[in-house]
mmCIF file of N, CA and C in Angstrom:
data_model
loop_
_atom_site.group_PDB
_atom_site.id
_atom_site.type_symbol
_atom_site.label_atom_id
_atom_site.label_comp_id
_atom_site.label_asym_id
_atom_site.label_seq_id
_atom_site.Cartn_x
_atom_site.Cartn_y
_atom_site.Cartn_z
ATOM 1 N N UNK A 170 15.360 24.466 -24.950
ATOM 2 C CA UNK A 170 16.194 24.567 -24.703
ATOM 3 C C UNK A 170 16.553 25.596 -22.921
ATOM 4 N N UNK A 171 17.608 24.784 -22.153
ATOM 5 C CA UNK A 171 17.191 25.613 -20.602
ATOM 6 C C UNK A 171 17.943 26.859 -20.545
ATOM 7 N N UNK A 172 17.351 27.551 -20.472
ATOM 8 C CA UNK A 172 18.344 29.047 -19.787
ATOM 9 C C UNK A 172 18.285 29.231 -19.203
ATOM 10 N N UNK A 173 19.233 30.325 -18.028
ATOM 11 C CA UNK A 173 19.280 30.481 -16.933
ATOM 12 C C UNK A 173 20.165 31.605 -16.556
ATOM 13 N N UNK A 174 20.612 31.761 -15.211
ATOM 14 C CA UNK A 174 21.726 33.032 -15.427
ATOM 15 C C UNK A 174 22.385 32.015 -13.722
ATOM 16 N N UNK A 175 24.070 32.262 -13.880
ATOM 17 C CA UNK A 175 24.682 31.816 -12.702
ATOM 18 C C UNK A 175 25.376 32.811 -12.426
ATOM 19 N N UNK A 176 25.501 33.028 -11.174
ATOM 20 C CA UNK A 176 26.517 34.176 -10.750
ATOM 21 C C UNK A 176 27.586 33.907 -9.604
ATOM 22 N N UNK A 177 28.419 34.136 -10.511
ATOM 23 C CA UNK A 177 30.302 33.706 -9.852
ATOM 24 C C UNK A 177 30.644 34.569 -9.160
ATOM 25 N N UNK A 178 30.523 33.839 -7.627
ATOM 26 C CA UNK A 178 31.044 35.262 -6.473
ATOM 27 C C UNK A 178 32.181 34.492 -5.551
ATOM 28 N N UNK A 179 33.369 34.575 -6.761
ATOM 29 C CA UNK A 179 34.165 34.003 -5.379
ATOM 30 C C UNK A 179 34.670 35.273 -4.141
ATOM 31 N N UNK A 180 35.607 34.095 -3.404
ATOM 32 C CA UNK A 180 35.498 35.095 -2.051
ATOM 33 C C UNK A 180 37.051 35.768 -2.199
ATOM 34 N N UNK A 181 37.804 35.431 -3.383
ATOM 35 C CA UNK A 181 38.929 36.398 -3.727
ATOM 36 C C UNK A 181 40.147 36.981 -2.462
ATOM 37 N N UNK A 182 39.413 36.057 -0.994
ATOM 38 C CA UNK A 182 40.878 36.097 -0.193
ATOM 39 C C UNK A 182 41.803 35.765 -0.770
ATOM 40 N N UNK A 183 41.652 34.314 -1.245
ATOM 41 C CA UNK A 183 42.836 33.985 -1.809
ATOM 42 C C UNK A 183 43.404 34.232 -3.171
ATOM 43 N N UNK A 184 44.612 34.697 -3.261
ATOM 44 C CA UNK A 184 44.720 35.540 -4.973
ATOM 45 C C UNK A 184 44.608 34.438 -5.687
ATOM 46 N N UNK A 185 44.545 33.429 -5.997
ATOM 47 C CA UNK A 185 44.862 32.268 -6.854
ATOM 48 C C UNK A 185 43.414 32.467 -7.521
ATOM 49 N N UNK A 186 42.532 32.744 -6.532
ATOM 50 C CA UNK A 186 41.161 32.833 -7.260
ATOM 51 C C UNK A 186 41.396 33.672 -8.745
ATOM 52 N N UNK A 187 42.165 34.121 -8.371
ATOM 53 C CA UNK A 187 42.197 35.494 -10.243
ATOM 54 C C UNK A 187 42.598 34.557 -10.982
ATOM 55 N N UNK A 188 43.053 33.287 -10.134
ATOM 56 C CA UNK A 188 43.377 32.353 -11.857
ATOM 57 C C UNK A 188 42.372 31.574 -11.970
ATOM 58 N N UNK A 189 41.342 30.553 -10.680
ATOM 59 C CA UNK A 189 40.911 29.885 -11.054
ATOM 60 C C UNK A 189 39.673 30.260 -11.644
ATOM 61 N N UNK A 190 39.358 31.300 -11.811
ATOM 62 C CA UNK A 190 37.939 31.803 -12.199
ATOM 63 C C UNK A 190 37.795 31.475 -13.746
ATOM 64 N N UNK A 191 38.968 31.690 -14.726
ATOM 65 C CA UNK A 191 38.531 32.018 -15.975
ATOM 66 C C UNK A 191 38.237 30.440 -16.580
ATOM 67 N N UNK A 192 39.237 28.850 -15.805
ATOM 68 C CA UNK A 192 39.223 27.804 -15.859
ATOM 69 C C UNK A 192 37.886 27.283 -16.137
ATOM 70 N N UNK A 193 37.256 27.887 -14.563
ATOM 71 C CA UNK A 193 35.919 27.015 -13.796
ATOM 72 C C UNK A 193 35.095 27.949 -15.125
ATOM 73 N N UNK A 194 34.892 29.630 -15.212
ATOM 74 C CA UNK A 194 34.011 29.933 -16.188
ATOM 75 C C UNK A 194 34.025 29.338 -17.652
ATOM 76 N N UNK A 195 34.994 28.592 -18.407
ATOM 77 C CA UNK A 195 34.923 28.237 -19.697
ATOM 78 C C UNK A 195 34.516 26.306 -19.336
ATOM 79 N N UNK A 196 34.682 25.974 -18.154
ATOM 80 C CA UNK A 196 34.197 24.245 -17.809
ATOM 81 C C UNK A 196 32.162 24.698 -18.041
ATOM 82 N N UNK A 197 31.867 26.110 -17.225
ATOM 83 C CA UNK A 197 30.359 25.664 -17.131
ATOM 84 C C UNK A 197 29.898 26.605 -18.371
ATOM 85 N N UNK A 198 30.713 27.267 -19.444
ATOM 86 C CA UNK A 198 30.513 27.658 -20.501
ATOM 87 C C UNK A 198 29.979 26.860 -21.932
ATOM 88 N N UNK A 199 31.139 25.332 -21.355
ATOM 89 C CA UNK A 199 30.584 24.384 -22.194
ATOM 90 C C UNK A 199 29.698 23.489 -21.891
ATOM 91 N N UNK A 200 29.951 23.188 -20.225
ATOM 92 C CA UNK A 200 28.497 22.223 -19.903
ATOM 93 C C UNK A 200 27.088 23.057 -20.064
ATOM 94 N N UNK A 201 27.196 24.075 -20.232
ATOM 95 C CA UNK A 201 25.498 24.603 -20.606
ATOM 96 C C UNK A 201 26.126 26.565 -21.353
ATOM 97 N N UNK A 202 25.949 25.943 -22.927
ATOM 98 C CA UNK A 202 26.310 27.238 -23.430
ATOM 99 C C UNK A 202 25.392 27.551 -23.851
ATOM 100 N N UNK A 203 23.869 27.599 -23.176
ATOM 101 C CA UNK A 203 22.835 28.541 -23.206
ATOM 102 C C UNK A 203 22.702 29.563 -22.104
ATOM 103 N N UNK A 204 23.545 29.146 -21.173
ATOM 104 C CA UNK A 204 23.533 29.877 -19.771
ATOM 105 C C UNK A 204 24.052 31.193 -20.148
ATOM 106 N N UNK A 205 23.311 32.111 -19.176
ATOM 107 C CA UNK A 205 23.899 33.416 -18.697
ATOM 108 C C UNK A 205 25.243 33.642 -17.807
ATOM 109 N N UNK A 206 26.290 33.693 -18.301
ATOM 110 C CA UNK A 206 27.117 33.824 -16.409
ATOM 111 C C UNK A 206 27.462 35.080 -16.598
ATOM 112 N N UNK A 207 27.337 35.341 -14.840
ATOM 113 C CA UNK A 207 28.243 36.619 -14.864
ATOM 114 C C UNK A 207 29.212 36.390 -13.358
ATOM 115 N N UNK A 208 30.332 37.224 -13.608
ATOM 116 C CA UNK A 208 31.333 36.857 -12.702
ATOM 117 C C UNK A 208 31.539 38.206 -12.260
ATOM 118 N N UNK A 209 31.347 37.966 -10.979
ATOM 119 C CA UNK A 209 31.486 39.258 -9.973
ATOM 120 C C UNK A 209 32.909 39.125 -9.645
ATOM 121 N N UNK A 210 33.768 40.280 -9.701
ATOM 122 C CA UNK A 210 35.160 40.548 -9.722
ATOM 123 C C UNK A 210 35.271 41.847 -8.405
ATOM 124 N N UNK A 211 36.237 42.103 -7.331
ATOM 125 C CA UNK A 211 36.265 43.643 -6.917
ATOM 126 C C UNK A 211 37.576 44.416 -7.827
ATOM 127 N N UNK A 212 37.243 45.325 -7.652
ATOM 128 C CA UNK A 212 37.901 46.092 -8.826
ATOM 129 C C UNK A 212 39.205 46.857 -7.200
ATOM 130 N N UNK A 213 40.474 46.520 -7.628
ATOM 131 C CA UNK A 213 41.449 46.792 -6.264
ATOM 132 C C UNK A 213 42.607 47.802 -6.983
ATOM 133 N N UNK A 214 43.421 48.379 -5.953
ATOM 134 C CA UNK A 214 44.081 49.036 -6.827
ATOM 135 C C UNK A 214 45.384 48.564 -7.866
ATOM 136 N N UNK A 215 45.619 47.239 -6.496
ATOM 137 C CA UNK A 215 46.851 46.484 -7.344
ATOM 138 C C UNK A 215 46.213 46.023 -8.744
ATOM 139 N N UNK A 216 45.008 45.928 -9.053
ATOM 140 C CA UNK A 216 44.392 45.274 -10.159
ATOM 141 C C UNK A 216 44.804 43.690 -10.695
ATOM 142 N N UNK A 217 44.159 43.183 -9.754
ATOM 143 C CA UNK A 217 44.907 41.834 -9.883
ATOM 144 C C UNK A 217 44.014 41.019 -10.814
ATOM 145 N N UNK A 218 43.149 41.856 -11.063
ATOM 146 C CA UNK A 218 41.839 41.125 -11.838
ATOM 147 C C UNK A 218 42.002 41.505 -13.284
ATOM 148 N N UNK A 219 42.997 42.183 -13.441
ATOM 149 C CA UNK A 219 43.542 42.452 -15.003
ATOM 150 C C UNK A 219 43.964 41.225 -15.955
ATOM 151 N N UNK A 220 44.710 40.291 -15.926
ATOM 152 C CA UNK A 220 44.511 39.164 -16.410
ATOM 153 C C UNK A 220 43.596 37.884 -16.752
ATOM 154 N N UNK A 221 42.948 38.266 -15.656
ATOM 155 C CA UNK A 221 41.506 37.524 -15.747
ATOM 156 C C UNK A 221 40.868 37.948 -16.532
ATOM 157 N N UNK A 222 40.812 39.331 -16.975
ATOM 158 C CA UNK A 222 39.955 39.961 -17.889
ATOM 159 C C UNK A 222 39.909 39.187 -19.264
ATOM 160 N N UNK A 223 41.329 38.840 -19.687
ATOM 161 C CA UNK A 223 42.153 38.777 -20.888
ATOM 162 C C UNK A 223 41.188 37.212 -21.502
ATOM 163 N N UNK A 224 41.241 36.772 -20.341
ATOM 164 C CA UNK A 224 41.326 34.727 -20.432
ATOM 165 C C UNK A 224 38.941 34.564 -21.081
ATOM 166 N N UNK A 225 38.325 35.455 -20.898
ATOM 167 C CA UNK A 225 36.957 35.094 -21.794
ATOM 168 C C UNK A 225 36.776 35.617 -23.161
ATOM 169 N N UNK A 226 37.853 36.157 -23.665
ATOM 170 C CA UNK A 226 38.216 36.062 -25.235
ATOM 171 C C UNK A 226 38.519 34.901 -25.973
ATOM 172 N N UNK A 227 38.672 34.069 -24.927
ATOM 173 C CA UNK A 227 38.598 32.470 -25.843
ATOM 174 C C UNK A 227 37.316 31.863 -25.429
ATOM 175 N N UNK A 228 36.664 32.176 -24.676
ATOM 176 C CA UNK A 228 35.555 31.200 -24.219
ATOM 177 C C UNK A 228 34.551 30.847 -25.441
ATOM 178 N N UNK A 229 34.323 29.959 -25.388
ATOM 179 C CA UNK A 229 32.975 29.690 -26.945
ATOM 180 C C UNK A 229 31.765 29.550 -26.644
ATOM 181 N N UNK A 230 31.703 31.375 -26.184
ATOM 182 C CA UNK A 230 30.697 31.985 -26.466
ATOM 183 C C UNK A 230 29.788 32.891 -27.150
ATOM 184 N N UNK A 231 28.778 32.649 -27.244
ATOM 185 C CA UNK A 231 28.005 34.035 -28.164
ATOM 186 C C UNK A 231 28.823 35.206 -27.997
ATOM 187 N N UNK A 232 28.621 35.513 -27.557
ATOM 188 C CA UNK A 232 29.085 37.057 -26.755
ATOM 189 C C UNK A 232 29.130 37.736 -25.389
ATOM 190 N N UNK A 233 29.775 38.356 -25.508
ATOM 191 C CA UNK A 233 30.307 39.021 -23.577
ATOM 192 C C UNK A 233 30.318 40.056 -23.694
ATOM 193 N N UNK A 234 30.237 40.236 -22.216
ATOM 194 C CA UNK A 234 29.650 42.099 -22.135
ATOM 195 C C UNK A 234 30.631 42.374 -20.835
ATOM 196 N N UNK A 235 31.490 43.386 -21.076
ATOM 197 C CA UNK A 235 32.342 43.586 -19.728
ATOM 198 C C UNK A 235 32.237 44.787 -19.162
ATOM 199 N N UNK A 236 31.789 44.901 -17.830
ATOM 200 C CA UNK A 236 31.318 46.495 -17.179
ATOM 201 C C UNK A 236 32.099 46.398 -16.114
ATOM 202 N N UNK A 237 32.119 47.364 -15.495
ATOM 203 C CA UNK A 237 33.049 47.933 -14.202
ATOM 204 C C UNK A 237 32.117 48.852 -13.550
ATOM 205 N N UNK A 238 31.916 49.104 -12.586
ATOM 206 C CA UNK A 238 31.411 50.078 -11.603
ATOM 207 C C UNK A 238 32.041 50.812 -10.751
ATOM 208 N N UNK A 239 32.406 51.719 -10.930
ATOM 209 C CA UNK A 239 33.546 52.563 -10.331
ATOM 210 C C UNK A 239 32.417 53.558 -9.572
ATOM 211 N N UNK A 240 33.210 54.578 -8.668
ATOM 212 C CA UNK A 240 33.281 55.986 -8.161
ATOM 213 C C UNK A 240 32.930 56.388 -8.724
#
């Protein structure tokens, strides 16, 4: 079993990246189920990240941890 950590850090300069991250994460989990994935995203007042946070519930992952750091 090959375990490891992958950090997903899109630039988020293009608004569509909020929509493309969940499918990319799903493909990564499917290819590497024993991996640990960390997805970074900015927490902005516009709340563009909110719909993106609902998608991981559908991942075939053993567990999911969601944590945000704020001021």
